[in-house]
Tab-separated table of C-alpha atoms in Angstrom:
chain	number	residue	atom	x	y	z
A	1	UNK	CA	-29.469	-138.831	303.288
A	2	UNK	CA	-32.667	-137.588	304.857
A	3	UNK	CA	-30.888	-134.495	305.979
A	4	UNK	CA	-29.564	-133.951	302.478
A	5	UNK	CA	-33.003	-134.520	301.026
A	6	UNK	CA	-34.443	-132.098	303.525
A	7	UNK	CA	-31.804	-129.557	302.638
A	8	UNK	CA	-32.526	-130.019	298.921
A	9	UNK	CA	-36.187	-129.582	299.497
A	10	UNK	CA	-35.469	-126.415	301.349
A	11	UNK	CA	-33.265	-125.214	298.530
A	12	UNK	CA	-35.926	-126.182	296.039
A	13	UNK	CA	-38.529	-124.105	297.830
A	14	UNK	CA	-36.156	-121.204	297.981
A	15	UNK	CA	-35.490	-121.558	294.297
A	16	UNK	CA	-39.213	-121.700	293.604
A	17	UNK	CA	-39.666	-118.561	295.637
A	18	UNK	CA	-36.838	-116.891	293.687
A	19	UNK	CA	-38.374	-118.080	290.444
A	20	UNK	CA	-41.737	-116.571	291.372
A	21	UNK	CA	-40.019	-113.386	292.421
A	22	UNK	CA	-38.219	-113.321	289.115
A	23	UNK	CA	-41.440	-113.972	287.231
A	24	UNK	CA	-43.052	-111.180	289.243
A	25	UNK	CA	-40.152	-108.896	288.430
A	26	UNK	CA	-40.392	-109.871	284.761
A	27	UNK	CA	-44.112	-109.205	284.817
A	28	UNK	CA	-43.542	-105.860	286.459
A	29	UNK	CA	-40.771	-105.090	284.002
A	30	UNK	CA	-43.004	-106.080	281.080
A	31	UNK	CA	-45.802	-103.988	282.472
A	32	UNK	CA	-43.481	-101.047	282.897
A	33	UNK	CA	-42.131	-101.586	279.386
A	34	UNK	CA	-45.631	-101.800	277.952
A	35	UNK	CA	-46.540	-98.601	279.711
A	36	UNK	CA	-43.414	-96.956	278.358
A	37	UNK	CA	-44.149	-98.255	274.828
A	38	UNK	CA	-47.685	-96.937	275.062
A	39	UNK	CA	-46.357	-93.619	276.278
A	40	UNK	CA	-43.843	-93.425	273.419
A	41	UNK	CA	-46.484	-94.458	270.881
A	42	UNK	CA	-48.748	-91.720	272.213
A	43	UNK	CA	-45.914	-89.267	271.969
A	44	UNK	CA	-45.193	-90.448	268.431
A	45	UNK	CA	-48.834	-90.068	267.487
A	46	UNK	CA	-48.897	-86.662	269.071
A	47	UNK	CA	-45.694	-85.785	267.234
A	48	UNK	CA	-47.136	-87.005	263.932
A	49	UNK	CA	-50.296	-85.035	264.538
A	50	UNK	CA	-48.301	-81.983	265.478
A	51	UNK	CA	-46.152	-82.472	262.398
A	52	UNK	CA	-49.275	-82.546	260.198
A	53	UNK	CA	-50.468	-79.394	261.838
A	54	UNK	CA	-47.101	-77.801	261.212
A	55	UNK	CA	-47.238	-78.909	257.594
A	56	UNK	CA	-50.667	-77.330	257.263
A	57	UNK	CA	-49.358	-74.152	258.874
A	58	UNK	CA	-46.343	-74.200	256.536
A	59	UNK	CA	-48.604	-74.670	253.509
A	60	UNK	CA	-50.755	-71.809	254.649
A	61	UNK	CA	-47.695	-69.646	255.166
A	62	UNK	CA	-46.361	-70.600	251.746
A	63	UNK	CA	-49.656	-69.554	250.200
A	64	UNK	CA	-49.506	-66.302	252.078
A	65	UNK	CA	-45.887	-65.854	250.947
A	66	UNK	CA	-46.912	-66.495	247.323
A	67	UNK	CA	-49.747	-64.023	247.654
A	68	UNK	CA	-47.373	-61.500	249.172
A	69	UNK	CA	-44.850	-62.148	246.384
A	70	UNK	CA	-47.572	-61.582	243.797
A	71	UNK	CA	-48.570	-58.397	245.552
A	72	UNK	CA	-44.945	-57.313	245.674
A	73	UNK	CA	-44.573	-58.096	241.966
A	74	UNK	CA	-47.705	-56.122	241.137
A	75	UNK	CA	-46.482	-53.249	243.258
A	76	UNK	CA	-43.069	-53.412	241.606
A	77	UNK	CA	-44.672	-53.499	238.164
A	78	UNK	CA	-46.927	-50.672	239.203
A	79	UNK	CA	-43.905	-48.722	240.384
A	80	UNK	CA	-42.064	-49.437	237.134
A	81	UNK	CA	-45.129	-48.798	234.971
A	82	UNK	CA	-45.012	-45.446	233.083
A	83	UNK	CA	-47.184	-42.607	234.318
A	84	UNK	CA	-48.176	-41.732	230.763
A	85	UNK	CA	-51.786	-42.919	230.263
A	86	UNK	CA	-51.171	-43.520	226.546
A	87	UNK	CA	-48.397	-46.018	227.335
A	88	UNK	CA	-50.649	-47.749	229.874
A	89	UNK	CA	-53.339	-47.929	227.232
A	90	UNK	CA	-50.921	-49.458	224.727
A	91	UNK	CA	-49.755	-52.078	227.250
A	92	UNK	CA	-53.370	-52.952	228.128
A	93	UNK	CA	-54.428	-53.362	224.502
A	94	UNK	CA	-51.475	-55.594	223.727
A	95	UNK	CA	-52.050	-57.723	226.870
A	96	UNK	CA	-55.608	-58.382	225.686
A	97	UNK	CA	-54.059	-59.857	222.553
A	98	UNK	CA	-51.790	-62.064	224.744
A	99	UNK	CA	-48.758	-60.009	223.765
A	100	UNK	CA	-46.581	-59.048	226.719
A	101	UNK	CA	-44.467	-55.930	226.333
A	102	UNK	CA	-41.788	-54.524	228.570
A	103	UNK	CA	-41.770	-50.730	228.451
A	104	UNK	CA	-38.244	-49.350	228.086
A	105	UNK	CA	-38.278	-45.606	227.487
A	106	UNK	CA	-39.790	-42.678	225.601
A	107	UNK	CA	-37.915	-40.214	223.392
A	108	UNK	CA	-39.141	-36.822	222.188
A	109	UNK	CA	-37.580	-35.786	218.895
A	110	UNK	CA	-38.799	-32.278	218.008
A	111	UNK	CA	-42.412	-33.075	218.804
A	112	UNK	CA	-42.385	-36.696	217.587
A	113	UNK	CA	-42.811	-38.921	220.663
A	114	UNK	CA	-41.332	-42.408	220.359
A	115	UNK	CA	-42.377	-45.089	222.896
A	116	UNK	CA	-39.946	-48.049	222.900
A	117	UNK	CA	-41.038	-51.523	224.066
A	118	UNK	CA	-39.386	-54.932	224.313
A	119	UNK	CA	-41.724	-57.767	223.211
A	120	UNK	CA	-41.684	-60.659	225.699
A	121	UNK	CA	-43.935	-62.979	223.706
A	122	UNK	CA	-44.615	-63.886	220.111
A	123	UNK	CA	-46.466	-61.380	217.963
A	124	UNK	CA	-47.355	-60.621	214.340
A	125	UNK	CA	-47.309	-57.300	212.543
A	126	UNK	CA	-50.972	-57.687	211.630
A	127	UNK	CA	-51.793	-57.857	215.357
A	128	UNK	CA	-49.694	-54.751	216.008
A	129	UNK	CA	-51.571	-52.863	213.274
A	130	UNK	CA	-54.885	-54.083	214.675
A	131	UNK	CA	-53.989	-52.853	218.176
A	132	UNK	CA	-52.698	-49.480	217.007
A	133	UNK	CA	-55.824	-48.972	214.890
A	134	UNK	CA	-57.893	-48.985	218.107
A	135	UNK	CA	-56.011	-46.073	219.687
A	136	UNK	CA	-57.712	-43.138	217.870
A	137	UNK	CA	-61.059	-44.014	219.436
A	138	UNK	CA	-59.692	-44.527	222.954
A	139	UNK	CA	-57.463	-41.490	223.482
A	140	UNK	CA	-57.756	-37.899	222.312
A	141	UNK	CA	-53.996	-37.828	221.759
A	142	UNK	CA	-54.333	-40.213	218.816
A	143	UNK	CA	-55.994	-38.529	215.842
A	144	UNK	CA	-54.817	-41.339	213.580
A	145	UNK	CA	-53.143	-44.681	214.055
A	146	UNK	CA	-49.511	-44.084	215.070
A	147	UNK	CA	-46.628	-45.337	212.979
A	148	UNK	CA	-44.437	-48.147	214.247
A	149	UNK	CA	-41.144	-49.810	213.424
A	150	UNK	CA	-39.420	-53.007	214.580
A	151	UNK	CA	-35.652	-53.253	214.740
A	152	UNK	CA	-33.125	-55.047	216.944
A	153	UNK	CA	-35.851	-56.696	218.996
A	154	UNK	CA	-37.475	-53.376	219.887
A	155	UNK	CA	-40.947	-52.130	219.005
A	156	UNK	CA	-41.037	-48.385	218.451
A	157	UNK	CA	-44.391	-46.618	218.352
A	158	UNK	CA	-44.161	-43.047	217.025
A	159	UNK	CA	-46.770	-40.465	218.015
A	160	UNK	CA	-46.584	-37.200	216.080
A	161	UNK	CA	-48.154	-34.446	218.198
A	162	UNK	CA	-46.852	-31.605	216.056
A	163	UNK	CA	-49.190	-29.156	214.385
A	164	UNK	CA	-49.175	-28.842	210.611
A	165	UNK	CA	-47.033	-25.716	210.955
A	166	UNK	CA	-44.547	-27.532	213.209
A	167	UNK	CA	-44.077	-30.257	210.587
A	168	UNK	CA	-43.119	-27.763	207.893
A	169	UNK	CA	-39.447	-27.776	206.958
A	170	UNK	CA	-37.677	-24.457	207.174
A	171	UNK	CA	-35.987	-23.522	203.898
A	172	UNK	CA	-34.607	-20.182	205.046
A	173	UNK	CA	-32.679	-18.095	202.550
A	174	UNK	CA	-33.930	-19.975	199.506
A	175	UNK	CA	-34.643	-16.796	197.506
A	176	UNK	CA	-31.163	-15.493	198.304
A	177	UNK	CA	-29.727	-18.772	197.017
A	178	UNK	CA	-31.593	-18.409	193.717
A	179	UNK	CA	-30.466	-14.799	193.341
A	180	UNK	CA	-26.837	-15.674	194.121
A	181	UNK	CA	-26.914	-18.382	191.454
A	182	UNK	CA	-27.916	-15.612	189.002
A	183	UNK	CA	-30.318	-18.051	187.371
A	184	UNK	CA	-33.263	-16.813	185.368
A	185	UNK	CA	-36.541	-17.161	187.216
A	186	UNK	CA	-40.157	-17.694	186.305
A	187	UNK	CA	-42.972	-17.054	188.796
A	188	UNK	CA	-46.411	-18.531	188.111
A	189	UNK	CA	-49.575	-17.905	190.109
A	190	UNK	CA	-52.923	-16.144	190.154
A	191	UNK	CA	-53.482	-12.656	191.508
A	192	UNK	CA	-53.347	-12.356	195.273
A	193	UNK	CA	-50.829	-15.168	195.754
A	194	UNK	CA	-47.897	-12.838	196.462
A	195	UNK	CA	-46.237	-12.672	193.014
A	196	UNK	CA	-45.535	-8.948	193.004
A	197	UNK	CA	-44.025	-8.881	196.497
A	198	UNK	CA	-41.903	-11.929	195.688
A	199	UNK	CA	-40.725	-10.314	192.440
A	200	UNK	CA	-39.847	-7.115	194.321
A	201	UNK	CA	-37.826	-9.047	196.907
A	202	UNK	CA	-36.021	-10.945	194.161
A	203	UNK	CA	-35.276	-7.721	192.276
A	204	UNK	CA	-33.862	-6.198	195.477
A	205	UNK	CA	-31.524	-9.187	195.834
A	206	UNK	CA	-30.471	-8.995	192.174
A	207	UNK	CA	-29.805	-5.289	192.619
A	208	UNK	CA	-27.499	-5.987	195.552
A	209	UNK	CA	-25.647	-8.740	193.672
A	210	UNK	CA	-25.226	-7.182	190.208
A	211	UNK	CA	-24.488	-3.641	191.389
A	212	UNK	CA	-24.526	-1.262	188.424
A	213	UNK	CA	-26.781	-2.730	185.757
A	214	UNK	CA	-29.432	-1.783	183.218
A	215	UNK	CA	-33.005	-2.931	183.618
A	216	UNK	CA	-35.957	-3.122	181.255
A	217	UNK	CA	-39.587	-3.785	182.061
A	218	UNK	CA	-42.108	-5.415	179.705
A	219	UNK	CA	-45.737	-4.905	180.779
A	220	UNK	CA	-48.277	-6.509	178.396
A	221	UNK	CA	-51.266	-5.615	180.604
A	222	UNK	CA	-50.618	-2.233	182.207
A	223	UNK	CA	-52.523	-1.447	185.393
A	224	UNK	CA	-52.098	0.419	188.647
A	225	UNK	CA	-52.126	-2.622	190.935
A	226	UNK	CA	-48.858	-4.269	189.933
A	227	UNK	CA	-46.070	-1.977	191.125
A	228	UNK	CA	-42.554	-3.346	190.755
A	229	UNK	CA	-39.525	-2.102	192.620
A	230	UNK	CA	-35.767	-2.179	192.065
A	231	UNK	CA	-33.420	-0.766	194.646
A	232	UNK	CA	-36.366	0.372	196.762
A	233	UNK	CA	-37.593	2.555	193.881
A	234	UNK	CA	-40.725	1.981	191.770
A	235	UNK	CA	-39.915	1.312	188.111
A	236	UNK	CA	-41.730	2.268	184.937
A	237	UNK	CA	-42.494	-0.091	182.051
A	238	UNK	CA	-40.394	0.318	178.913
A	239	UNK	CA	-42.783	-1.708	176.738
A	240	UNK	CA	-46.519	-1.400	177.344
A	241	UNK	CA	-49.546	-3.288	176.024
A	242	UNK	CA	-49.998	-5.202	172.794
A	243	UNK	CA	-50.900	-2.515	170.266
A	244	UNK	CA	-48.854	-0.155	168.154
A	245	UNK	CA	-49.342	3.295	169.641
A	246	UNK	CA	-47.202	6.197	168.402
A	247	UNK	CA	-44.379	6.950	170.828
A	248	UNK	CA	-44.902	3.769	172.879
A	249	UNK	CA	-43.215	0.438	172.280
A	250	UNK	CA	-45.446	-2.565	172.888
A	251	UNK	CA	-44.631	-5.776	174.755
A	252	UNK	CA	-43.912	-7.711	171.556
A	253	UNK	CA	-41.298	-5.105	170.635
A	254	UNK	CA	-39.713	-5.621	174.052
A	255	UNK	CA	-39.616	-9.388	173.603
A	256	UNK	CA	-37.960	-8.980	170.199
A	257	UNK	CA	-35.379	-6.570	171.640
A	258	UNK	CA	-34.673	-8.968	174.525
A	259	UNK	CA	-34.012	-11.828	172.132
A	260	UNK	CA	-32.029	-9.490	169.916
A	261	UNK	CA	-29.656	-8.699	172.790
A	262	UNK	CA	-29.232	-12.402	173.519
A	263	UNK	CA	-28.629	-13.300	169.855
A	264	UNK	CA	-26.149	-10.433	169.389
A	265	UNK	CA	-24.135	-11.541	172.411
A	266	UNK	CA	-24.287	-15.194	171.347
A	267	UNK	CA	-23.026	-14.256	167.889
A	268	UNK	CA	-20.239	-12.088	169.305
A	269	UNK	CA	-19.128	-14.855	171.705
A	270	UNK	CA	-19.158	-17.396	168.901
A	271	UNK	CA	-16.920	-15.236	166.709
A	272	UNK	CA	-14.506	-14.515	169.563
A	273	UNK	CA	-14.195	-18.182	170.530
A	274	UNK	CA	-13.598	-19.121	166.859
A	275	UNK	CA	-10.840	-16.491	166.759
A	276	UNK	CA	-9.352	-17.779	170.046
A	277	UNK	CA	-10.250	-14.520	171.756
A	278	UNK	CA	-11.755	-14.117	175.224
A	279	UNK	CA	-15.445	-13.330	175.367
A	280	UNK	CA	-16.490	-9.779	176.103
A	281	UNK	CA	-17.354	-8.813	179.664
A	282	UNK	CA	-20.950	-7.864	178.955
A	283	UNK	CA	-22.832	-5.221	180.865
A	284	UNK	CA	-25.500	-6.880	183.051
A	285	UNK	CA	-29.105	-6.442	181.963
A	286	UNK	CA	-32.108	-7.304	184.097
A	287	UNK	CA	-35.434	-7.801	182.317
A	288	UNK	CA	-38.829	-8.138	183.974
A	289	UNK	CA	-41.661	-9.591	181.887
A	290	UNK	CA	-45.010	-9.274	183.638
A	291	UNK	CA	-48.026	-11.381	182.560
A	292	UNK	CA	-45.800	-13.083	179.992
A	293	UNK	CA	-48.424	-15.713	179.167
A	294	UNK	CA	-50.628	-12.995	177.654
A	295	UNK	CA	-47.979	-12.463	174.976
A	296	UNK	CA	-48.632	-16.046	173.895
A	297	UNK	CA	-52.403	-16.175	174.392
A	298	UNK	CA	-53.074	-12.896	172.562
A	299	UNK	CA	-50.627	-13.519	169.730
A	300	UNK	CA	-53.259	-14.377	167.112
A	301	UNK	CA	-55.250	-11.268	167.938
A	302	UNK	CA	-52.247	-9.189	166.913
A	303	UNK	CA	-51.220	-11.111	163.788
A	304	UNK	CA	-48.498	-13.152	165.478
A	305	UNK	CA	-47.989	-16.884	165.840
A	306	UNK	CA	-48.367	-18.186	169.436
A	307	UNK	CA	-45.666	-20.783	168.746
A	308	UNK	CA	-43.120	-18.131	167.754
A	309	UNK	CA	-43.916	-15.941	170.750
A	310	UNK	CA	-43.777	-18.968	173.076
A	311	UNK	CA	-40.351	-19.918	171.723
A	312	UNK	CA	-39.092	-16.343	172.142
A	313	UNK	CA	-40.203	-16.221	175.785
A	314	UNK	CA	-38.681	-19.609	176.549
A	315	UNK	CA	-35.385	-18.806	174.849
A	316	UNK	CA	-35.143	-15.455	176.596
A	317	UNK	CA	-35.591	-17.097	179.987
A	318	UNK	CA	-33.316	-20.064	179.351
A	319	UNK	CA	-30.421	-18.622	177.286
A	320	UNK	CA	-29.546	-15.284	178.822
A	321	UNK	CA	-27.805	-16.281	182.051
A	322	UNK	CA	-24.328	-16.925	180.634
A	323	UNK	CA	-24.609	-13.679	178.638
A	324	UNK	CA	-25.392	-11.588	181.728
A	325	UNK	CA	-28.982	-11.131	180.597
A	326	UNK	CA	-31.108	-11.938	183.621
A	327	UNK	CA	-34.827	-12.484	183.108
A	328	UNK	CA	-37.677	-12.566	185.627
A	329	UNK	CA	-40.856	-13.765	183.922
A	330	UNK	CA	-44.131	-13.476	185.826
A	331	UNK	CA	-47.393	-15.109	184.794
A	332	UNK	CA	-50.630	-16.662	185.968
A	333	UNK	CA	-51.025	-19.763	183.839
A	334	UNK	CA	-48.988	-22.771	184.971
A	335	UNK	CA	-50.208	-25.204	182.320
A	336	UNK	CA	-47.316	-25.803	179.930
A	337	UNK	CA	-49.626	-27.030	177.173
A	338	UNK	CA	-51.375	-23.643	177.086
A	339	UNK	CA	-47.976	-21.968	176.969
A	340	UNK	CA	-47.033	-24.388	174.157
A	341	UNK	CA	-44.047	-25.645	176.150
A	342	UNK	CA	-42.844	-29.064	177.177
A	343	UNK	CA	-42.339	-30.025	180.837
A	344	UNK	CA	-38.623	-30.372	180.146
A	345	UNK	CA	-38.489	-26.704	179.129
A	346	UNK	CA	-39.258	-25.689	182.719
A	347	UNK	CA	-36.076	-27.313	183.983
A	348	UNK	CA	-33.918	-24.861	182.009
A	349	UNK	CA	-34.527	-22.154	184.636
A	350	UNK	CA	-35.713	-21.734	188.231
A	351	UNK	CA	-39.443	-21.963	188.815
A	352	UNK	CA	-41.755	-20.761	191.589
A	353	UNK	CA	-45.423	-21.764	191.661
A	354	UNK	CA	-47.899	-19.922	193.880
A	355	UNK	CA	-51.510	-20.621	194.908
A	356	UNK	CA	-53.379	-23.143	192.782
A	357	UNK	CA	-50.463	-23.208	190.331
A	358	UNK	CA	-48.605	-25.296	192.933
A	359	UNK	CA	-50.684	-28.299	191.862
A	360	UNK	CA	-49.376	-27.985	188.317
A	361	UNK	CA	-45.824	-27.618	189.570
A	362	UNK	CA	-46.158	-30.766	191.678
A	363	UNK	CA	-47.350	-32.758	188.673
A	364	UNK	CA	-44.291	-31.580	186.728
A	365	UNK	CA	-41.967	-33.368	189.192
A	366	UNK	CA	-39.734	-35.951	187.483
A	367	UNK	CA	-40.953	-39.054	189.328
A	368	UNK	CA	-43.744	-40.439	191.507
A	369	UNK	CA	-41.716	-40.279	194.724
A	370	UNK	CA	-41.031	-36.554	194.313
A	371	UNK	CA	-44.715	-35.959	193.588
A	372	UNK	CA	-45.722	-37.740	196.809
A	373	UNK	CA	-43.181	-35.780	198.873
A	374	UNK	CA	-44.367	-32.464	197.425
A	375	UNK	CA	-48.027	-33.352	197.964
A	376	UNK	CA	-47.338	-34.109	201.641
A	377	UNK	CA	-45.517	-30.782	202.076
A	378	UNK	CA	-48.314	-28.959	200.222
A	379	UNK	CA	-50.960	-30.456	202.528
A	380	UNK	CA	-48.992	-29.309	205.585
A	381	UNK	CA	-49.011	-25.722	204.342
A	382	UNK	CA	-52.697	-25.859	203.430
A	383	UNK	CA	-53.556	-27.036	206.946
A	384	UNK	CA	-51.402	-24.375	208.602
A	385	UNK	CA	-52.082	-20.674	209.125
A	386	UNK	CA	-49.341	-19.674	206.678
A	387	UNK	CA	-50.909	-17.600	203.909
A	388	UNK	CA	-48.124	-17.044	201.404
A	389	UNK	CA	-46.069	-20.019	200.254
A	390	UNK	CA	-45.029	-21.625	197.006
A	391	UNK	CA	-43.385	-24.532	195.243
A	392	UNK	CA	-39.760	-23.692	194.537
A	393	UNK	CA	-37.771	-25.685	191.999
A	394	UNK	CA	-34.204	-24.499	191.583
A	395	UNK	CA	-32.522	-25.289	188.301
A	396	UNK	CA	-31.154	-28.826	188.414
A	397	UNK	CA	-32.619	-29.574	191.876
A	398	UNK	CA	-35.738	-31.162	193.299
A	399	UNK	CA	-38.639	-28.973	194.266
A	400	UNK	CA	-39.815	-28.087	197.766
A	401	UNK	CA	-42.603	-26.052	199.356
A	402	UNK	CA	-41.357	-22.939	201.163
A	403	UNK	CA	-42.822	-19.907	202.884
A	404	UNK	CA	-42.492	-16.669	200.935
A	405	UNK	CA	-40.413	-13.815	202.358
A	406	UNK	CA	-42.152	-10.970	204.140
A	407	UNK	CA	-43.108	-7.933	202.060
A	408	UNK	CA	-39.938	-5.914	201.276
A	409	UNK	CA	-37.882	-8.248	203.475
A	410	UNK	CA	-34.794	-7.798	201.310
A	411	UNK	CA	-35.207	-4.080	200.650
A	412	UNK	CA	-32.191	-2.003	201.662
A	413	UNK	CA	-31.148	1.569	201.037
A	414	UNK	CA	-28.415	1.087	198.459
A	415	UNK	CA	-26.074	3.647	196.965
A	416	UNK	CA	-25.530	1.556	193.840
A	417	UNK	CA	-26.825	3.313	190.715
A	418	UNK	CA	-29.548	1.787	188.590
A	419	UNK	CA	-29.652	2.527	184.870
A	420	UNK	CA	-33.227	2.944	183.738
A	421	UNK	CA	-33.851	2.821	180.007
A	422	UNK	CA	-37.523	3.684	180.112
A	423	UNK	CA	-38.861	6.550	178.013
A	424	UNK	CA	-42.512	5.745	178.657
A	425	UNK	CA	-43.544	6.573	182.242
A	426	UNK	CA	-46.781	5.143	183.494
A	427	UNK	CA	-49.063	8.172	184.047
A	428	UNK	CA	-50.786	6.708	187.088
A	429	UNK	CA	-47.730	6.633	189.392
A	430	UNK	CA	-45.303	9.353	190.410
A	431	UNK	CA	-41.763	8.108	190.123
A	432	UNK	CA	-38.511	9.410	191.509
A	433	UNK	CA	-36.298	10.723	188.749
A	434	UNK	CA	-33.191	8.602	188.380
A	435	UNK	CA	-30.357	8.829	185.875
A	436	UNK	CA	-31.314	7.248	182.563
A	437	UNK	CA	-29.185	5.498	180.009
A	438	UNK	CA	-30.871	4.615	176.743
A	439	UNK	CA	-29.505	1.403	175.280
A	440	UNK	CA	-28.915	1.361	171.573
A	441	UNK	CA	-30.900	-1.255	169.774
A	442	UNK	CA	-28.930	-4.448	169.403
A	443	UNK	CA	-30.565	-5.188	166.074
A	444	UNK	CA	-33.101	-3.583	163.817
A	445	UNK	CA	-36.642	-4.040	165.124
A	446	UNK	CA	-38.997	-3.771	162.149
A	447	UNK	CA	-42.179	-1.850	162.707
A	448	UNK	CA	-44.997	-4.227	161.793
A	449	UNK	CA	-48.327	-2.472	161.365
A	450	UNK	CA	-51.214	-4.304	162.992
A	451	UNK	CA	-54.313	-4.882	160.899
A	452	UNK	CA	-57.108	-3.388	162.882
A	453	UNK	CA	-60.003	-5.661	163.629
A	454	UNK	CA	-63.436	-4.531	162.515
A	455	UNK	CA	-64.832	-5.444	165.908
A	456	UNK	CA	-63.708	-3.965	169.219
A	457	UNK	CA	-61.044	-5.888	171.138
A	458	UNK	CA	-62.653	-6.820	174.460
A	459	UNK	CA	-60.823	-8.554	177.272
A	460	UNK	CA	-62.376	-11.641	178.916
A	461	UNK	CA	-63.247	-10.946	182.542
A	462	UNK	CA	-62.260	-14.503	183.524
A	463	UNK	CA	-58.958	-15.326	181.791
A	464	UNK	CA	-57.896	-12.039	180.175
A	465	UNK	CA	-58.144	-13.346	176.612
A	466	UNK	CA	-59.054	-10.963	173.791
A	467	UNK	CA	-60.657	-13.724	171.719
A	468	UNK	CA	-64.419	-13.696	172.222
A	469	UNK	CA	-67.639	-13.748	170.224
A	470	UNK	CA	-70.981	-12.104	170.788
A	471	UNK	CA	-73.328	-14.221	172.865
A	472	UNK	CA	-76.479	-12.150	173.257
A	473	UNK	CA	-77.186	-8.532	174.057
A	474	UNK	CA	-74.272	-6.966	175.921
A	475	UNK	CA	-72.729	-10.416	176.466
A	476	UNK	CA	-69.770	-12.215	174.925
A	477	UNK	CA	-68.345	-15.744	175.117
A	478	UNK	CA	-64.593	-16.336	175.497
A	479	UNK	CA	-62.983	-18.747	173.034
A	480	UNK	CA	-60.232	-19.628	175.501
A	481	UNK	CA	-62.061	-20.402	178.736
A	482	UNK	CA	-65.516	-20.923	177.146
A	483	UNK	CA	-67.141	-18.637	179.756
A	484	UNK	CA	-69.578	-15.784	179.146
A	485	UNK	CA	-69.245	-12.250	180.513
A	486	UNK	CA	-71.051	-8.909	180.345
A	487	UNK	CA	-69.757	-5.949	178.347
């Protein structure tokens, strides 16, 4: 028993020693574990700190990337931006109004530059007008606010850099067209506007179209400055002045003979049609009436009614075409009321207005739109360096402003004969002798003696009227234009 107890005691001590060793091992293990935990915690803290630093670096890099992207975008926009300073100016002005535009392209259509944009934000037309109104003061290329249009989501800004001459429409060959239509023509305009040269060109065209024809020339106010040509040859008046002078037929006689030819042919056609016969192939006649308005204005001074003379002139110009009687009437006064006509009478024949008479012709247009179009064309010519131009209104068509042909532009050396019926050469000009054919009178022209006025017939220096009264010593006052002049 004692031995067993001693052995147990020995075992107990050994166990106690093992227990202490185990406790020591546990303590060492715990200490090692604690050290490892502390090490890992430090590493974790270091990792967290490093991670925060990395996040900060990443944020900084992202900011730098954003800045670089913005720079790239600006550079790309700069590269895409148009080089034209006017387009840059337009984009800048719209951006100040918080309107973003994307520039698409520019088109040049015969001097009209069209810049096309795509709006990227909301806008109003009032804002567009406000922006475009600023352009004339910011760029020398904008004399006025440019026009704009909006269609299919595109904003088009039109800049017209053409000169006034560039904007003028080209109506080439218009006088040829009138001549080929064989329509009667009336030319209205003051002296120096190109009437005579235009009449000569027209006569040259008529000569080439009609071939062999007879012409007659009525000259109420004979002078040496108005020289008319047919077939490149100067012509002589057949009827001169207003007065009855032995051996010379006056302009009123010529007007009566002209209407007599028309009435005779009308009567003959009427009878033939009633008898179911074809109308006669009449010989062409070409009549020139210079200063025709004087026939009307001076009628009272020579015991004639202005209304009757006015009707004769109008009928001669409007009725003769179908009877092969072609009339070119030339005058200065474009006011139909003074000619005792109606505006509708003008549309029975072709009209050409020159100089200040263009304004009257514009006002005789049938509607407001045509008047506005003609006024715009007229302003273009007035602002250009073109000197000779006129308002042309072909019979049955709208009017237009066109440049006159050059002097003798349509003159050609023609072998076609011209029958001249004149027996009264103008003493002041030497004329080439050409074969004459005297037309027989189509009806009896009564010789009406003119009652001579007790006072001298004196022409107004301003309007050409013969109606005036004494207004002081060596001065007279015109009844027509109400102006005074020296005698």
